[in-house]
Amino acid sequence: MTAKEYKDLTMSEFTKAAEIYESDNAGVYNMCKKDYPDVLAELEKEPFNDLLDCGCGTGPMLTLLHEKYPEKHYTGIDLTPKMIEVAKRKNMKNVELIVGDCENLPFADNSFDVVICCESFHHYPNPQDFFNSVYRVLRPNGRLVLRDMTMSSAALWFCNHIEMPFIHLAGKGDVKIYGRDDIQKLCDGAGLQMESFEKRGFCRLHCVARKAG
């Protein structure tokens, strides 16, 4: 499929999911809630003022951050207009919400202390473009906190080559699941230093990468 076809599937999927995304009836999307505590714990390790949430959806992670650190400035970006529409209903102070493409971030160079991306990266058809954009918008010594899915090598192959076509038939815009070597290459290509890569819990990728100071 083309990049546009992947993105069209993703927008269709999440337009349908937007109204229930944070409810108890969210189905598979409820799994995303398991990422939030680990991201919060990671952010507690270093001070920050300006944070960008890539693939922010309806803003569940931004809501938690806003409650914990209300004085900081947050920006959320998502490809699906309906997700941003629902997020804006929360009327959170110091939170800017934008419809846009995470592979071509519409922000100035050196704008953010930290970029987070939770469970949306596997929808990006041009992953190197995303990493390059993250590098550009991060300030020196800024970091990327990436949460997504990962698996063993054999399971990755099966998922990416056998299961993925059926996922597309079901109307989902998943592109690829990544392993450590994949993420390392993307970091190297963008000029980011991968500081940690862990498989946590069930098929969870937890990665921290940094832009040199």
PDB file of C-alpha atoms in Angstrom:
ATOM      1  CA  MET A   1       0.000   0.000   0.000  1.00  0.00           C
ATOM      2  CA  THR A   2       1.030   3.605  -0.471  1.00  0.00           C
ATOM      3  CA  ALA A   3       1.700   6.007   2.394  1.00  0.00           C
ATOM      4  CA  LYS A   4      -1.571   7.799   1.603  1.00  0.00           C
ATOM      5  CA  GLU A   5      -3.523   4.548   1.730  1.00  0.00           C
ATOM      6  CA  TYR A   6      -2.066   3.701   5.148  1.00  0.00           C
ATOM      7  CA  LYS A   7      -2.905   7.161   6.455  1.00  0.00           C
ATOM      8  CA  ASP A   8      -6.416   7.073   5.017  1.00  0.00           C
ATOM      9  CA  LEU A   9      -7.043   3.749   6.800  1.00  0.00           C
ATOM     10  CA  THR A  10      -5.687   5.186  10.038  1.00  0.00           C
ATOM     11  CA  MET A  11      -7.898   8.271   9.828  1.00  0.00           C
ATOM     12  CA  SER A  12     -10.949   6.145   9.061  1.00  0.00           C
ATOM     13  CA  GLU A  13     -10.212   3.812  11.975  1.00  0.00           C
ATOM     14  CA  PHE A  14      -9.696   6.547  14.538  1.00  0.00           C
ATOM     15  CA  THR A  15     -12.534   8.739  13.315  1.00  0.00           C
ATOM     16  CA  LYS A  16     -14.804   5.848  14.298  1.00  0.00           C
ATOM     17  CA  ALA A  17     -12.965   5.305  17.587  1.00  0.00           C
ATOM     18  CA  ALA A  18     -12.685   8.927  18.750  1.00  0.00           C
ATOM     19  CA  GLU A  19     -15.900   9.171  20.759  1.00  0.00           C
ATOM     20  CA  ILE A  20     -15.222   5.977  22.739  1.00  0.00           C
ATOM     21  CA  TYR A  21     -11.412   6.099  22.821  1.00  0.00           C
ATOM     22  CA  GLU A  22     -11.121   6.893  26.534  1.00  0.00           C
ATOM     23  CA  SER A  23     -14.231   5.007  27.644  1.00  0.00           C
ATOM     24  CA  ASP A  24     -14.495   1.558  29.211  1.00  0.00           C
ATOM     25  CA  ASN A  25     -15.933   0.398  25.879  1.00  0.00           C
ATOM     26  CA  ALA A  26     -12.800   1.220  23.896  1.00  0.00           C
ATOM     27  CA  GLY A  27     -11.947  -2.423  23.264  1.00  0.00           C
ATOM     28  CA  VAL A  28      -8.365  -2.978  22.101  1.00  0.00           C
ATOM     29  CA  TYR A  29      -7.547   0.698  22.665  1.00  0.00           C
ATOM     30  CA  ASN A  30      -7.828   0.140  26.415  1.00  0.00           C
ATOM     31  CA  MET A  31      -4.398  -1.509  26.170  1.00  0.00           C
ATOM     32  CA  CYS A  32      -2.877   1.926  25.582  1.00  0.00           C
ATOM     33  CA  LYS A  33      -3.654   2.890  29.171  1.00  0.00           C
ATOM     34  CA  LYS A  34      -0.925   0.509  30.319  1.00  0.00           C
ATOM     35  CA  ASP A  35       1.678   2.797  28.737  1.00  0.00           C
ATOM     36  CA  TYR A  36       0.822   5.924  30.697  1.00  0.00           C
ATOM     37  CA  PRO A  37       2.431   5.063  34.072  1.00  0.00           C
ATOM     38  CA  ASP A  38       5.754   4.177  32.432  1.00  0.00           C
ATOM     39  CA  VAL A  39       5.768   7.408  30.424  1.00  0.00           C
ATOM     40  CA  LEU A  40       4.986   9.457  33.534  1.00  0.00           C
ATOM     41  CA  ALA A  41       7.788   7.706  35.412  1.00  0.00           C
ATOM     42  CA  GLU A  42      10.221   8.421  32.572  1.00  0.00           C
ATOM     43  CA  LEU A  43       9.308  12.095  32.499  1.00  0.00           C
ATOM     44  CA  GLU A  44       9.855  12.410  36.246  1.00  0.00           C
ATOM     45  CA  LYS A  45      13.555  11.667  35.760  1.00  0.00           C
ATOM     46  CA  GLU A  46      14.363  15.066  34.233  1.00  0.00           C
ATOM     47  CA  PRO A  47      12.849  18.564  34.270  1.00  0.00           C
ATOM     48  CA  PHE A  48      11.030  19.806  31.179  1.00  0.00           C
ATOM     49  CA  ASN A  49       8.881  22.754  30.169  1.00  0.00           C
ATOM     50  CA  ASP A  50       7.656  22.118  26.612  1.00  0.00           C
ATOM     51  CA  LEU A  51       6.349  18.677  25.626  1.00  0.00           C
ATOM     52  CA  LEU A  52       5.028  17.384  22.313  1.00  0.00           C
ATOM     53  CA  ASP A  53       2.713  14.357  22.195  1.00  0.00           C
ATOM     54  CA  CYS A  54       2.846  12.759  18.728  1.00  0.00           C
ATOM     55  CA  GLY A  55      -0.277  10.812  17.848  1.00  0.00           C
ATOM     56  CA  CYS A  56      -1.984  12.298  20.894  1.00  0.00           C
ATOM     57  CA  GLY A  57      -5.439  11.003  20.011  1.00  0.00           C
ATOM     58  CA  THR A  58      -8.111  12.422  22.296  1.00  0.00           C
ATOM     59  CA  GLY A  59      -5.418  13.549  24.727  1.00  0.00           C
ATOM     60  CA  PRO A  60      -5.454  10.951  27.531  1.00  0.00           C
ATOM     61  CA  MET A  61      -1.713  11.273  28.165  1.00  0.00           C
ATOM     62  CA  LEU A  62      -1.876  15.052  27.970  1.00  0.00           C
ATOM     63  CA  THR A  63      -4.733  15.027  30.479  1.00  0.00           C
ATOM     64  CA  LEU A  64      -2.624  13.106  32.988  1.00  0.00           C
ATOM     65  CA  LEU A  65       0.370  15.361  32.424  1.00  0.00           C
ATOM     66  CA  HIS A  66      -1.732  18.512  32.708  1.00  0.00           C
ATOM     67  CA  GLU A  67      -3.117  17.316  36.040  1.00  0.00           C
ATOM     68  CA  LYS A  68       0.356  16.457  37.341  1.00  0.00           C
ATOM     69  CA  TYR A  69       2.285  19.451  35.944  1.00  0.00           C
ATOM     70  CA  PRO A  70      -0.313  22.158  35.164  1.00  0.00           C
ATOM     71  CA  GLU A  71       2.308  24.890  34.833  1.00  0.00           C
ATOM     72  CA  LYS A  72       4.080  23.337  31.835  1.00  0.00           C
ATOM     73  CA  HIS A  73       3.243  23.825  28.155  1.00  0.00           C
ATOM     74  CA  TYR A  74       1.954  20.929  26.079  1.00  0.00           C
ATOM     75  CA  THR A  75       1.314  20.393  22.384  1.00  0.00           C
ATOM     76  CA  GLY A  76      -0.577  17.467  20.909  1.00  0.00           C
ATOM     77  CA  ILE A  77      -0.648  16.529  17.244  1.00  0.00           C
ATOM     78  CA  ASP A  78      -2.739  13.859  15.549  1.00  0.00           C
ATOM     79  CA  LEU A  79      -3.513  12.950  11.956  1.00  0.00           C
ATOM     80  CA  THR A  80      -7.235  12.422  12.617  1.00  0.00           C
ATOM     81  CA  PRO A  81      -9.317  15.611  12.926  1.00  0.00           C
ATOM     82  CA  LYS A  82     -12.024  13.870  14.977  1.00  0.00           C
ATOM     83  CA  MET A  83      -9.501  12.862  17.639  1.00  0.00           C
ATOM     84  CA  ILE A  84      -8.340  16.474  17.988  1.00  0.00           C
ATOM     85  CA  GLU A  85     -11.956  17.669  18.049  1.00  0.00           C
ATOM     86  CA  VAL A  86     -12.703  15.402  21.021  1.00  0.00           C
ATOM     87  CA  ALA A  87      -9.463  16.391  22.770  1.00  0.00           C
ATOM     88  CA  LYS A  88     -10.292  20.093  22.459  1.00  0.00           C
ATOM     89  CA  ARG A  89     -13.533  19.586  24.383  1.00  0.00           C
ATOM     90  CA  LYS A  90     -11.432  19.204  27.528  1.00  0.00           C
ATOM     91  CA  ASN A  91     -10.437  22.886  27.356  1.00  0.00           C
ATOM     92  CA  MET A  92      -7.089  22.284  29.041  1.00  0.00           C
ATOM     93  CA  LYS A  93      -5.053  25.392  29.801  1.00  0.00           C
ATOM     94  CA  ASN A  94      -1.527  25.514  28.320  1.00  0.00           C
ATOM     95  CA  VAL A  95      -2.406  22.681  25.914  1.00  0.00           C
ATOM     96  CA  GLU A  96      -2.277  23.342  22.162  1.00  0.00           C
ATOM     97  CA  LEU A  97      -3.909  20.726  19.932  1.00  0.00           C
ATOM     98  CA  ILE A  98      -3.142  20.487  16.219  1.00  0.00           C
ATOM     99  CA  VAL A  99      -4.253  18.317  13.312  1.00  0.00           C
ATOM    100  CA  GLY A 100      -1.089  17.329  11.487  1.00  0.00           C
ATOM    101  CA  ASP A 101       1.277  14.651  10.257  1.00  0.00           C
ATOM    102  CA  CYS A 102       3.894  13.336  12.683  1.00  0.00           C
ATOM    103  CA  GLU A 103       6.171  12.524   9.768  1.00  0.00           C
ATOM    104  CA  ASN A 104       6.379  16.241   8.966  1.00  0.00           C
ATOM    105  CA  LEU A 105       6.028  18.061  12.270  1.00  0.00           C
ATOM    106  CA  PRO A 106       4.835  21.659  11.693  1.00  0.00           C
ATOM    107  CA  PHE A 107       6.956  23.226  14.427  1.00  0.00           C
ATOM    108  CA  ALA A 108      10.092  25.328  14.544  1.00  0.00           C
ATOM    109  CA  ASP A 109      13.516  23.813  15.159  1.00  0.00           C
ATOM    110  CA  ASN A 110      14.484  23.305  18.804  1.00  0.00           C
ATOM    111  CA  SER A 111      10.933  23.800  20.127  1.00  0.00           C
ATOM    112  CA  PHE A 112      10.537  20.988  22.680  1.00  0.00           C
ATOM    113  CA  ASP A 113      12.358  19.530  25.659  1.00  0.00           C
ATOM    114  CA  VAL A 114      10.693  16.152  25.184  1.00  0.00           C
ATOM    115  CA  VAL A 115       8.650  14.341  22.556  1.00  0.00           C
ATOM    116  CA  ILE A 116       6.462  11.407  23.521  1.00  0.00           C
ATOM    117  CA  CYS A 117       4.825   8.928  21.170  1.00  0.00           C
ATOM    118  CA  CYS A 118       2.534   6.261  22.626  1.00  0.00           C
ATOM    119  CA  GLU A 119       1.145   3.453  20.461  1.00  0.00           C
ATOM    120  CA  SER A 120       0.895   5.430  17.224  1.00  0.00           C
ATOM    121  CA  PHE A 121       4.339   4.839  15.714  1.00  0.00           C
ATOM    122  CA  HIS A 122       3.320   1.529  14.089  1.00  0.00           C
ATOM    123  CA  HIS A 123       0.887   3.563  11.946  1.00  0.00           C
ATOM    124  CA  TYR A 124       3.634   5.673  10.330  1.00  0.00           C
ATOM    125  CA  PRO A 125       4.500   4.559   6.767  1.00  0.00           C
ATOM    126  CA  ASN A 126       7.675   6.705   6.674  1.00  0.00           C
ATOM    127  CA  PRO A 127       9.289   6.054  10.075  1.00  0.00           C
ATOM    128  CA  GLN A 128      12.601   7.715   9.241  1.00  0.00           C
ATOM    129  CA  ASP A 129      10.751  10.928   8.417  1.00  0.00           C
ATOM    130  CA  PHE A 130       9.226  10.832  11.883  1.00  0.00           C
ATOM    131  CA  PHE A 131      12.588  10.343  13.588  1.00  0.00           C
ATOM    132  CA  ASN A 132      14.141  13.093  11.478  1.00  0.00           C
ATOM    133  CA  SER A 133      11.320  15.465  12.418  1.00  0.00           C
ATOM    134  CA  VAL A 134      11.677  14.589  16.093  1.00  0.00           C
ATOM    135  CA  TYR A 135      15.387  15.369  15.951  1.00  0.00           C
ATOM    136  CA  ARG A 136      14.695  18.724  14.332  1.00  0.00           C
ATOM    137  CA  VAL A 137      12.075  19.917  16.845  1.00  0.00           C
ATOM    138  CA  LEU A 138      13.901  18.687  19.947  1.00  0.00           C
ATOM    139  CA  ARG A 139      16.131  21.096  21.793  1.00  0.00           C
ATOM    140  CA  PRO A 140      19.741  20.084  22.431  1.00  0.00           C
ATOM    141  CA  ASN A 141      19.774  17.358  25.098  1.00  0.00           C
ATOM    142  CA  GLY A 142      16.049  16.816  24.496  1.00  0.00           C
ATOM    143  CA  ARG A 143      14.665  13.295  24.462  1.00  0.00           C
ATOM    144  CA  LEU A 144      12.156  11.098  22.691  1.00  0.00           C
ATOM    145  CA  VAL A 145      10.120   8.683  24.803  1.00  0.00           C
ATOM    146  CA  LEU A 146       8.671   6.046  22.485  1.00  0.00           C
ATOM    147  CA  ARG A 147       6.098   3.450  23.513  1.00  0.00           C
ATOM    148  CA  ASP A 148       4.806   0.954  20.999  1.00  0.00           C
ATOM    149  CA  MET A 149       4.541  -2.754  20.340  1.00  0.00           C
ATOM    150  CA  THR A 150       7.468  -5.117  19.854  1.00  0.00           C
ATOM    151  CA  MET A 151       8.003  -8.866  19.716  1.00  0.00           C
ATOM    152  CA  SER A 152      10.657 -11.520  19.268  1.00  0.00           C
ATOM    153  CA  SER A 153      12.203 -11.810  15.806  1.00  0.00           C
ATOM    154  CA  ALA A 154      10.031 -14.755  14.721  1.00  0.00           C
ATOM    155  CA  ALA A 155       6.844 -13.129  15.979  1.00  0.00           C
ATOM    156  CA  LEU A 156       7.772  -9.854  14.288  1.00  0.00           C
ATOM    157  CA  TRP A 157       8.166 -11.605  10.958  1.00  0.00           C
ATOM    158  CA  PHE A 158       4.834 -13.390  11.307  1.00  0.00           C
ATOM    159  CA  CYS A 159       3.015 -10.225  12.343  1.00  0.00           C
ATOM    160  CA  ASN A 160       4.526  -8.025   9.639  1.00  0.00           C
ATOM    161  CA  HIS A 161       4.251 -10.497   6.759  1.00  0.00           C
ATOM    162  CA  ILE A 162       1.274 -12.729   7.550  1.00  0.00           C
ATOM    163  CA  GLU A 163      -1.010 -10.976  10.021  1.00  0.00           C
ATOM    164  CA  MET A 164      -0.720  -7.414   8.727  1.00  0.00           C
ATOM    165  CA  PRO A 165      -2.687  -7.950   5.467  1.00  0.00           C
ATOM    166  CA  PHE A 166      -5.650  -9.243   7.504  1.00  0.00           C
ATOM    167  CA  ILE A 167      -5.382  -6.212   9.779  1.00  0.00           C
ATOM    168  CA  HIS A 168      -5.703  -3.991   6.713  1.00  0.00           C
ATOM    169  CA  LEU A 169      -8.784  -5.901   5.552  1.00  0.00           C
ATOM    170  CA  ALA A 170     -10.285  -5.169   8.973  1.00  0.00           C
ATOM    171  CA  GLY A 171      -9.888  -1.456   8.237  1.00  0.00           C
ATOM    172  CA  LYS A 172      -6.842  -0.715  10.383  1.00  0.00           C
ATOM    173  CA  GLY A 173      -3.858   1.330   9.203  1.00  0.00           C
ATOM    174  CA  ASP A 174      -1.068  -0.519  11.009  1.00  0.00           C
ATOM    175  CA  VAL A 175       2.152  -0.462   8.982  1.00  0.00           C
ATOM    176  CA  LYS A 176       4.879  -2.349  10.847  1.00  0.00           C
ATOM    177  CA  ILE A 177       5.948  -3.592  14.274  1.00  0.00           C
ATOM    178  CA  TYR A 178       9.596  -2.836  15.131  1.00  0.00           C
ATOM    179  CA  GLY A 179      12.416  -4.543  16.977  1.00  0.00           C
ATOM    180  CA  ARG A 180      15.490  -3.112  18.657  1.00  0.00           C
ATOM    181  CA  ASP A 181      17.668  -3.178  15.525  1.00  0.00           C
ATOM    182  CA  ASP A 182      14.993  -1.331  13.549  1.00  0.00           C
ATOM    183  CA  ILE A 183      14.754   1.435  16.139  1.00  0.00           C
ATOM    184  CA  GLN A 184      18.544   1.689  16.408  1.00  0.00           C
ATOM    185  CA  LYS A 185      18.825   2.243  12.649  1.00  0.00           C
ATOM    186  CA  LEU A 186      16.138   4.929  12.751  1.00  0.00           C
ATOM    187  CA  CYS A 187      17.904   6.691  15.618  1.00  0.00           C
ATOM    188  CA  ASP A 188      21.228   6.501  13.798  1.00  0.00           C
ATOM    189  CA  GLY A 189      19.663   7.868  10.619  1.00  0.00           C
ATOM    190  CA  ALA A 190      18.244  10.852  12.463  1.00  0.00           C
ATOM    191  CA  GLY A 191      21.271  11.565  14.635  1.00  0.00           C
ATOM    192  CA  LEU A 192      19.576  10.532  17.892  1.00  0.00           C
ATOM    193  CA  GLN A 193      21.376   8.508  20.538  1.00  0.00           C
ATOM    194  CA  MET A 194      19.340   5.537  21.719  1.00  0.00           C
ATOM    195  CA  GLU A 195      19.838   5.466  25.478  1.00  0.00           C
ATOM    196  CA  SER A 196      17.576   2.543  26.296  1.00  0.00           C
ATOM    197  CA  PHE A 197      15.388  -0.043  24.633  1.00  0.00           C
ATOM    198  CA  GLU A 198      13.365  -2.460  26.710  1.00  0.00           C
ATOM    199  CA  LYS A 199      10.639  -5.007  26.139  1.00  0.00           C
ATOM    200  CA  ARG A 200       8.254  -4.512  29.027  1.00  0.00           C
ATOM    201  CA  GLY A 201       5.242  -6.608  29.882  1.00  0.00           C
ATOM    202  CA  PHE A 202       3.319  -8.104  26.984  1.00  0.00           C
ATOM    203  CA  CYS A 203       4.847  -6.977  23.678  1.00  0.00           C
ATOM    204  CA  ARG A 204       5.611  -3.452  24.919  1.00  0.00           C
ATOM    205  CA  LEU A 205       8.493  -1.399  23.519  1.00  0.00           C
ATOM    206  CA  HIS A 206       9.919   1.280  25.814  1.00  0.00           C
ATOM    207  CA  CYS A 207      12.633   3.380  24.214  1.00  0.00           C
ATOM    208  CA  VAL A 208      14.392   6.618  25.165  1.00  0.00           C
ATOM    209  CA  ALA A 209      16.504   8.445  22.578  1.00  0.00           C
ATOM    210  CA  ARG A 210      18.283  11.771  22.965  1.00  0.00           C
ATOM    211  CA  LYS A 211      19.484  14.659  20.829  1.00  0.00           C
ATOM    212  CA  ALA A 212      23.046  15.610  21.732  1.00  0.00           C
ATOM    213  CA  GLY A 213      23.504  18.711  23.860  1.00  0.00           C
TER     214      GLY A 213
END
